[in-house]
Every structure is written in C-alpha cells, then in structure tokens.
Amino acid sequence: MISLKKIKEMLASFKIANKEEMFKRILTFGTVYLVFFLIFYRFFVGTITLELVLVWILVASVSFFRVDWWNYTQISNLTKINKQLNYVEQLTTALRSSTKTEDVLKLVMKNLTEELKYDRVIIYSMETDEKKKELLKPITAFGIDFNMIKDYFFKLDKALDIVPRVAIERKGYIIKNAQDDYRCSQEFVNMLGLKEYVVIPLVTKGVTVGVLLADNFINKRAIEEIDLVPLTSFSNQVAMTIENAKLYEKVEYLAIIDGLTNVYNHRYFMENLKAEIERMSRYEKEGMLSVIMIDVDHFKHYNDTNGHMSGDAVLIEVGQILKNLTRKVDMVARYGGEEFVIMLPATQKEGAKILAERIRIAIEDYPFEFKARQPNGKLTISLGVSTYPEDGVTEEALIDTADRGLYMSKTSGRNKVSVAGPK
C-alpha cells in the first residue's frame, strides 16, 4: 500500500506541473531532436524532402506527447490521492475524539460521501449469532434505505459473496460488473441495483471488525485501483475508532449494569430515582412515580440446599421476568443480594400495586429448577410499594417506605404485596 510519504516523494520527482509545461517540453525537445536528425540525414543519407520533415515532426511529437501525457496523468492521479490522504490524516484526529459508535458512524458517512465522493455506503460489523458463529451485520447506511438491508446478514463463507470474502481475506476488491461476477450474490446485487462497487475490510490489530461497501450509483463515477489508496487508509482508521468506541461503550455499560442479572445496578438506580424526583418536583407533577421493592423468599434456604450456582440462576431468571413484565420507561435494578427494585415513572399507587401482583403471580408460577425443595413447594417473592409524593419526597424516603412494605409482606406470611404508607 502506498503511503502518504511515498506519494509526496513521487510527486516531487516529477518536473511537470501543468499542461502548459508539458507542451513546452514537447516543443523544445522536439525541435532539438529534429535539428540533429536533419543534420544526420543530410550528410549520411541524402536529400531532405518536405514530406520527410513533416513525417519526422509528427513521429517525434507523438512520441514526446505520449511520454509527457503519461507523466501528466500520473501527476493528476497522485495529486488527487495526496489531497485525499491529507484529508484522511485530518479526519483521523476528529475520529479519535469520538467515543460513541453512533457519532463515529455519522462522521464516517459524512466524509465518505462529501470528501471521497461516494454516493452510497454500507458499513457491516463483525458479530456473533446465538450459535456463536461469526457473521457480518449491517449497522449503518447512507444513500440506501437501511430497512431494506438491516436483516440481510452475511455468514463468513467466502463462497457466498464478495463481502464475506473481503472479511476473510482482509483485502479490498473493486467489482466492475456485479451482474456477471461469480463472486457476487445476485440476490444482493439485484436488491440494491449494484453494478460497480468497492468493498474494503475494516481491520485493526490484525482482526477484521467489519466491512465497508461503497458505490457511485448516482454520479456513475468509475472506481479505479488508485481509489483503494485513500479508501484503505480511511478504513483502517475507521476500524480502529469503531473498535475503541465499542470498548468505551462496553466499559460504560459495565459501570451501570449488574454483572450477574443483567439489570441495572444499585448506584445507577439511585442516581436515576433522584433525577426523576427532581424533575417532577421542578415541574410540580405529583403522584406520578412509584417504587416496588422485591425480595426472593427463603433464598438462603435455596442456596444452601441447591448450591450457589443454582441460586445465581434463580436471580438471573427473576431479573429477566421483571424486565419482561415492565415497560421500556421503567427501570429494573438489583438492589443487593436477592433484592430487586423497580422505578415506575408516571405510575400512581394503584397501578404499581396491580403490576406488583402480576409479578408475584409470574414468579410463583415460573418453573424454577428445584422449586419443589422450597418451603410450601414453590419459590416465591415478597413485595412492597411506595409512591411519590404521598410516601416521601426524596429517594431515600421512597425506598424506606417500599422497604417497610416489603418487611410487612415478609412478617405476615411472605408471597404477597404490601403498602406501608409514610411514617
């Protein structure tokens, strides 16, 4: 791959700067060459005719023109690539400052279309399916309806299409006639109306993290081998930045999610509960927030009888049931140990009690492993409910009231929902 430094060296080695200089060279060298030829011909061959002079002028001009025109074309191409690579260098700084994948992808699409002049772009990310097999999944597109391609994945089999082949071989390809190319899935080609397009691997630290596909469906600009230089340099930076953004998001995710149950953790829940109360207080909206505290009954008995791995499995399943029964706006968190908590925005007490009862029944009916070994032959939960502002106007007060309701459920037989009310 030609580097930016190499291109600058190649540009410096050429002397022609423009067309005018090229024709001056042709005229100067052609005239000198003609004079020497005429002198040689006159003394060693014979009579010089006008036709001979004209033919020689034509031959010399064409020869010099071909040489210098080749030089001029090379300079034009190198100048174009030099400009694009300079731009890629500038873009690299901007990409490195982005920490969210969504922001990186927006920046990539903007610059591929505006600066590198591609009409349509698709970026695929390397993912794994439920069977832990790798596949290429589209994550963003420009100039193409994303809904058309969002479910069109490529398995990592280079026999299927050029897209997975590029990911496997880590080598870019330009497809000149997609409809007649055996390497191209005709279903995919026909779906997008592909004719000529380029596919580049996104590789960082020797690992393929995705694939970039681009074409000029509208402007019909031909894609040449020399276009691979800036595009490959660009794709390397994109790969590294996307991977870094994913790692950053993963760290952020781990900071707010309970590692076992995959629901929010205690700290993040309390921060959001406080923020929600402050928001309602600011806009004077009363009675629009409820909290449910949940505790797994006889959990120590379950752990001691069946082992901690089985106990962990129960907590994971409880967390999943809670997420399935709540809305997207609700927040489910692990409060600690076998305790869970739910925040219900825009929910008054009666609605919270109805949901709590649904949760209680769902847990009681769920086929947990070894549930028959529990007291009464089933695994159950106890719940307590509180509502803002009648049960408290701070996050601590709401949690305390819900916790007292939970204690009432525990001390009155378990497997029930209770409301304690304010102190």
Coordinates of N, CA and C in Angstrom, one line a residue, residues 106-246:
K106 N -21.7 8.5 12.0 CA -22.2 9.7 11.4 C -21.0 10.4 10.7
L107 N -19.9 10.5 11.4 CA -18.7 11.2 10.9 C -18.2 10.5 9.6
V108 N -18.1 9.2 9.7 CA -17.6 8.3 8.6 C -18.5 8.5 7.4
M109 N -19.8 8.4 7.5 CA -20.7 8.6 6.4 C -20.6 10.0 5.8
K110 N -20.6 11.0 6.6 CA -20.5 12.3 6.1 C -19.2 12.5 5.2
N111 N -18.1 12.0 5.7 CA -16.9 12.2 4.9 C -16.7 11.3 3.8
L112 N -17.2 10.1 3.8 CA -17.1 9.2 2.6 C -17.9 9.8 1.5
T113 N -19.0 10.4 1.8 CA -19.9 10.9 0.7 C -19.5 12.3 0.3
E114 N -19.1 13.2 1.2 CA -18.7 14.6 0.9 C -17.3 14.7 0.4
E115 N -16.4 14.0 1.0 CA -14.9 14.2 0.6 C -14.4 13.1 -0.4
L116 N -14.8 11.9 -0.1 CA -14.3 10.8 -1.0 C -15.3 10.6 -2.2
K117 N -16.4 11.3 -2.1 CA -17.3 11.3 -3.3 C -18.0 10.0 -3.7
Y118 N -18.4 9.3 -2.6 CA -19.2 8.0 -2.9 C -20.7 8.3 -2.7
D119 N -21.5 7.8 -3.5 CA -23.0 8.0 -3.4 C -23.7 7.2 -2.3
R120 N -23.3 5.9 -2.3 CA -23.9 5.0 -1.3 C -22.9 4.3 -0.5
V121 N -23.1 4.1 0.8 CA -22.2 3.4 1.6 C -22.9 2.5 2.6
I122 N -22.4 1.3 2.8 CA -22.9 0.4 3.9 C -21.7 0.0 4.7
I123 N -21.9 0.0 6.1 CA -20.9 -0.5 7.0 C -21.4 -1.7 7.7
Y124 N -20.7 -2.8 7.6 CA -21.0 -4.0 8.3 C -20.1 -4.2 9.5
S125 N -20.7 -4.7 10.6 CA -19.9 -5.0 11.8 C -19.8 -6.5 12.0
M126 N -18.7 -7.0 12.4 CA -18.5 -8.4 12.7 C -19.2 -8.7 14.0
E127 N -20.2 -9.6 14.0 CA -21.0 -10.0 15.2 C -21.0 -11.5 15.3
T128 N -21.6 -12.0 16.4 CA -21.8 -13.5 16.5 C -23.2 -13.7 16.8
D129 N -23.7 -14.8 16.2 CA -25.1 -15.2 16.4 C -25.3 -16.0 17.6
E130 N -26.6 -16.5 17.8 CA -26.8 -17.3 19.0 C -26.1 -18.6 19.1
K131 N -25.6 -19.1 18.0 CA -24.7 -20.3 17.9 C -23.2 -20.0 18.0
K132 N -22.9 -18.7 18.3 CA -21.5 -18.2 18.5 C -20.8 -18.3 17.1
K133 N -21.5 -18.2 16.0 CA -20.9 -18.2 14.7 C -20.8 -16.8 14.2
E134 N -19.7 -16.4 13.6 CA -19.4 -15.0 13.2 C -20.3 -14.7 11.9
L135 N -20.7 -13.5 11.8 CA -21.4 -13.0 10.7 C -21.3 -11.5 10.5
L136 N -21.5 -11.0 9.3 CA -21.4 -9.6 9.1 C -22.8 -9.0 9.1
K137 N -23.0 -8.0 10.0 CA -24.3 -7.4 10.2 C -24.3 -5.9 9.8
P138 N -25.2 -5.4 8.9 CA -25.2 -4.0 8.6 C -25.5 -3.2 9.8
I139 N -24.7 -2.1 10.1 CA -25.0 -1.3 11.2 C -25.4 0.1 10.9
T140 N -25.1 0.5 9.6 CA -25.5 1.9 9.2 C -25.3 1.9 7.6
A141 N -26.0 2.9 7.0 CA -26.0 3.0 5.6 C -26.3 4.5 5.2
F142 N -25.8 4.9 4.1 CA -26.1 6.2 3.5 C -26.5 6.0 2.0
G143 N -27.5 6.7 1.6 CA -28.0 6.6 0.3 C -28.8 5.4 0.0
I144 N -29.0 4.6 1.0 CA -29.8 3.3 0.9 C -30.7 3.2 2.1
D145 N -32.0 2.8 1.8 CA -32.9 2.6 2.9 C -32.4 1.5 3.8
F146 N -32.1 1.9 5.0 CA -31.5 0.9 6.0 C -32.4 -0.3 6.2
N147 N -33.7 0.0 6.2 CA -34.7 -1.1 6.5 C -34.6 -2.2 5.4
M148 N -34.1 -1.8 4.2 CA -34.0 -2.8 3.2 C -32.9 -3.8 3.4
I149 N -31.9 -3.4 4.2 CA -30.7 -4.3 4.4 C -30.5 -4.7 5.8
K150 N -31.3 -4.2 6.7 CA -31.0 -4.4 8.2 C -31.0 -5.8 8.6
D151 N -31.8 -6.7 7.9 CA -31.8 -8.1 8.2 C -31.1 -9.0 7.2
Y152 N -30.3 -8.3 6.4 CA -29.5 -9.1 5.4 C -28.1 -9.3 5.9
F153 N -27.9 -10.4 6.5 CA -26.6 -10.7 7.1 C -25.8 -11.6 6.2
F154 N -24.4 -11.5 6.3 CA -23.6 -12.4 5.6 C -22.8 -13.4 6.5
K155 N -23.0 -14.7 6.3 CA -22.2 -15.6 7.1 C -20.8 -15.6 6.5
L156 N -19.8 -15.9 7.4 CA -18.4 -15.9 7.0 C -18.1 -17.1 6.1
D157 N -18.5 -17.0 4.9 CA -18.3 -18.1 3.9 C -17.9 -17.4 2.6
K158 N -16.7 -17.3 2.2 CA -16.3 -16.6 1.0 C -16.9 -17.1 -0.3
A159 N -17.5 -18.3 -0.3 CA -18.1 -18.8 -1.5 C -19.5 -18.1 -1.7
L160 N -20.0 -17.5 -0.7 CA -21.3 -16.9 -0.8 C -21.4 -15.5 -1.5
D161 N -20.4 -14.7 -1.2 CA -20.4 -13.3 -1.7 C -19.0 -12.7 -1.5
I162 N -18.8 -11.6 -2.3 CA -17.5 -10.9 -2.1 C -17.4 -10.2 -0.8
V163 N -18.5 -9.9 -0.1 CA -18.5 -9.2 1.2 C -17.8 -10.0 2.3
P164 N -18.3 -11.3 2.5 CA -17.6 -12.1 3.5 C -16.2 -12.5 3.0
R165 N -16.0 -12.6 1.7 CA -14.6 -12.9 1.2 C -13.6 -11.8 1.6
V166 N -14.0 -10.6 1.5 CA -13.2 -9.5 1.9 C -12.9 -9.5 3.3
A167 N -13.8 -9.9 4.2 CA -13.6 -10.0 5.6 C -12.6 -11.1 5.9
I168 N -12.7 -12.2 5.2 CA -11.9 -13.4 5.5 C -10.4 -13.1 5.0
E169 N -10.3 -12.6 3.7 CA -9.0 -12.4 3.1 C -8.3 -11.1 3.6
R170 N -9.1 -10.2 4.2 CA -8.6 -8.9 4.6 C -8.0 -8.1 3.4
K171 N -8.7 -8.1 2.3 CA -8.2 -7.5 1.1 C -9.3 -6.8 0.4
G172 N -9.1 -5.6 -0.1 CA -10.1 -4.9 -0.8 C -10.3 -5.3 -2.2
Y173 N -11.5 -5.2 -2.7 CA -11.8 -5.6 -4.1 C -12.7 -4.5 -4.8
I174 N -12.5 -4.3 -6.1 CA -13.3 -3.5 -6.9 C -14.1 -4.4 -7.8
I175 N -15.4 -4.3 -7.8 CA -16.2 -5.2 -8.6 C -16.7 -4.3 -9.8
K176 N -16.3 -4.6 -11.0 CA -16.6 -3.8 -12.2 C -18.0 -4.1 -12.8
N177 N -18.3 -5.4 -12.8 CA -19.6 -5.7 -13.4 C -20.3 -6.8 -12.5
A178 N -21.0 -6.3 -11.5 CA -21.5 -7.1 -10.5 C -22.5 -8.2 -11.0
Q179 N -23.3 -7.9 -12.0 CA -24.3 -8.8 -12.5 C -23.7 -10.0 -13.2
D180 N -22.4 -9.9 -13.7 CA -21.7 -11.0 -14.3 C -20.6 -11.6 -13.5
D181 N -20.4 -11.1 -12.3 CA -19.3 -11.6 -11.5 C -19.7 -12.7 -10.6
Y182 N -19.1 -13.9 -10.7 CA -19.5 -15.1 -10.0 C -19.3 -14.9 -8.5
R183 N -18.4 -14.0 -8.1 CA -18.2 -13.7 -6.6 C -19.3 -13.0 -5.9
C184 N -20.2 -12.5 -6.7 CA -21.3 -11.6 -6.1 C -22.6 -12.4 -6.0
S185 N -23.2 -12.2 -4.8 CA -24.6 -12.8 -4.6 C -25.5 -12.0 -5.5
Q186 N -26.2 -12.6 -6.5 CA -27.1 -11.9 -7.4 C -28.3 -11.4 -6.7
E187 N -28.7 -12.1 -5.6 CA -29.8 -11.7 -4.8 C -29.5 -10.3 -4.2
F188 N -28.3 -10.2 -3.7 CA -27.9 -8.9 -3.1 C -27.7 -7.8 -4.1
V189 N -27.1 -8.2 -5.2 CA -26.8 -7.3 -6.3 C -28.1 -6.7 -6.9
N190 N -29.1 -7.6 -7.1 CA -30.4 -7.1 -7.7 C -31.2 -6.3 -6.7
M191 N -31.1 -6.6 -5.4 CA -31.8 -5.9 -4.3 C -31.3 -4.4 -4.3
L192 N -30.0 -4.2 -4.5 CA -29.5 -2.8 -4.4 C -29.2 -2.2 -5.8
G193 N -29.4 -3.0 -6.8 CA -29.1 -2.4 -8.1 C -27.6 -2.2 -8.3
L194 N -26.8 -3.0 -7.7 CA -25.3 -2.8 -7.8 C -24.8 -3.1 -9.2
K195 N -23.8 -2.3 -9.6 CA -23.1 -2.5 -10.9 C -21.6 -2.5 -10.7
E196 N -21.1 -1.4 -10.3 CA -19.7 -1.3 -9.9 C -19.6 -0.8 -8.5
Y197 N -18.8 -1.5 -7.7 CA -18.7 -1.1 -6.3 C -17.4 -1.5 -5.7
V198 N -17.0 -1.0 -4.6 CA -15.8 -1.3 -3.9 C -16.1 -1.9 -2.5
V199 N -15.4 -2.9 -2.1 CA -15.6 -3.5 -0.8 C -14.2 -3.5 -0.1
I200 N -14.2 -2.9 1.1 CA -12.9 -2.8 1.9 C -13.1 -3.4 3.3
P201 N -12.1 -4.2 3.7 CA -12.2 -4.7 5.1 C -11.8 -3.7 6.1
L202 N -12.5 -3.7 7.3 CA -12.2 -2.9 8.4 C -11.3 -3.7 9.4
V203 N -10.0 -3.4 9.4 CA -9.1 -4.3 10.2 C -8.4 -3.4 11.2
T204 N -8.3 -3.9 12.4 CA -7.5 -3.2 13.4 C -6.8 -4.3 14.3
K205 N -5.5 -4.1 14.5 CA -4.6 -5.1 15.2 C -4.7 -6.5 14.7
G206 N -4.8 -6.6 13.3 CA -4.8 -7.9 12.7 C -6.2 -8.6 12.7
V207 N -7.2 -7.9 13.2 CA -8.5 -8.5 13.4 C -9.5 -7.8 12.6
T208 N -10.3 -8.5 11.8 CA -11.4 -7.9 11.0 C -12.6 -7.6 11.9
V209 N -12.9 -6.3 12.0 CA -14.1 -5.9 12.8 C -15.3 -5.5 12.0
G210 N -15.1 -5.5 10.6 CA -16.2 -5.2 9.8 C -15.8 -5.0 8.3
V211 N -16.7 -4.5 7.5 CA -16.5 -4.4 6.1 C -17.2 -3.1 5.6
L212 N -16.6 -2.4 4.7 CA -17.2 -1.2 4.2 C -17.5 -1.4 2.7
L213 N -18.7 -1.1 2.2 CA -19.1 -1.2 0.8 C -19.5 0.2 0.3
A214 N -19.0 0.6 -0.9 CA -19.4 1.9 -1.4 C -19.5 1.8 -2.9
D215 N -20.4 2.6 -3.5 CA -20.6 2.7 -4.9 C -21.0 4.1 -5.3
N216 N -21.0 4.3 -6.7 CA -21.5 5.6 -7.2 C -22.7 5.4 -8.1
F217 N -23.8 5.0 -7.5 CA -25.0 4.6 -8.1 C -25.6 5.8 -8.9
I218 N -25.4 7.0 -8.4 CA -26.0 8.2 -9.0 C -25.0 8.9 -9.9
N219 N -23.8 9.3 -9.5 CA -23.0 10.0 -10.3 C -22.2 9.2 -11.3
K220 N -22.2 7.9 -11.2 CA -21.6 6.9 -12.2 C -20.1 7.1 -12.3
R221 N -19.5 7.8 -11.3 CA -18.0 7.9 -11.4 C -17.4 6.5 -11.3
A222 N -16.4 6.2 -12.2 CA -15.8 4.9 -12.2 C -14.9 4.8 -11.0
I223 N -14.8 3.6 -10.4 CA -13.9 3.4 -9.3 C -12.7 2.7 -9.8
E224 N -11.5 3.3 -9.6 CA -10.2 2.8 -10.1 C -9.4 2.2 -9.0
E225 N -8.4 1.4 -9.4 CA -7.5 0.8 -8.4 C -6.8 1.9 -7.5
I226 N -6.5 3.1 -8.1 CA -5.9 4.1 -7.3 C -6.8 4.6 -6.2
D227 N -8.1 4.4 -6.3 CA -9.1 4.9 -5.3 C -8.9 4.0 -4.0
L228 N -8.3 2.8 -4.1 CA -8.2 2.0 -3.0 C -7.2 2.6 -1.9
V229 N -6.3 3.5 -2.4 CA -5.3 4.0 -1.5 C -5.9 4.8 -0.4
P230 N -6.6 5.9 -0.7 CA -7.2 6.7 0.4 C -8.3 5.9 1.1
L231 N -9.1 5.1 0.4 CA -10.2 4.3 1.0 C -9.7 3.3 2.0
T232 N -8.6 2.6 1.7 CA -8.0 1.7 2.6 C -7.4 2.4 3.8
S233 N -6.7 3.5 3.6 CA -6.2 4.3 4.7 C -7.3 4.7 5.6
F234 N -8.4 5.2 5.0 CA -9.5 5.7 5.7 C -10.2 4.5 6.5
S235 N -10.3 3.4 5.9 CA -11.0 2.2 6.5 C -10.2 1.7 7.8
N236 N -8.9 1.8 7.7 CA -8.1 1.4 8.8 C -8.3 2.3 10.0
Q237 N -8.4 3.6 9.8 CA -8.7 4.5 10.9 C -10.2 4.3 11.4
V238 N -11.1 4.0 10.5 CA -12.5 3.8 10.9 C -12.6 2.5 11.8
A239 N -11.9 1.5 11.4 CA -11.9 0.2 12.1 C -11.4 0.4 13.5
M240 N -10.3 1.1 13.7 CA -9.7 1.3 15.0 C -10.6 2.2 15.9
T241 N -11.2 3.2 15.2 CA -12.1 4.1 16.0 C -13.4 3.4 16.4
I242 N -14.0 2.6 15.5 CA -15.2 1.9 15.9 C -14.9 0.9 17.0
E243 N -13.8 0.2 16.9 CA -13.5 -0.7 18.0 C -13.2 0.0 19.3
N244 N -12.6 1.1 19.3 CA -12.3 1.9 20.5 C -13.7 2.4 21.1
A245 N -14.5 2.8 20.2 CA -15.8 3.3 20.7 C -16.7 2.2 21.3
K246 N -16.6 1.0 20.7 CA -17.3 -0.2 21.3 C -16.8 -0.5 22.7

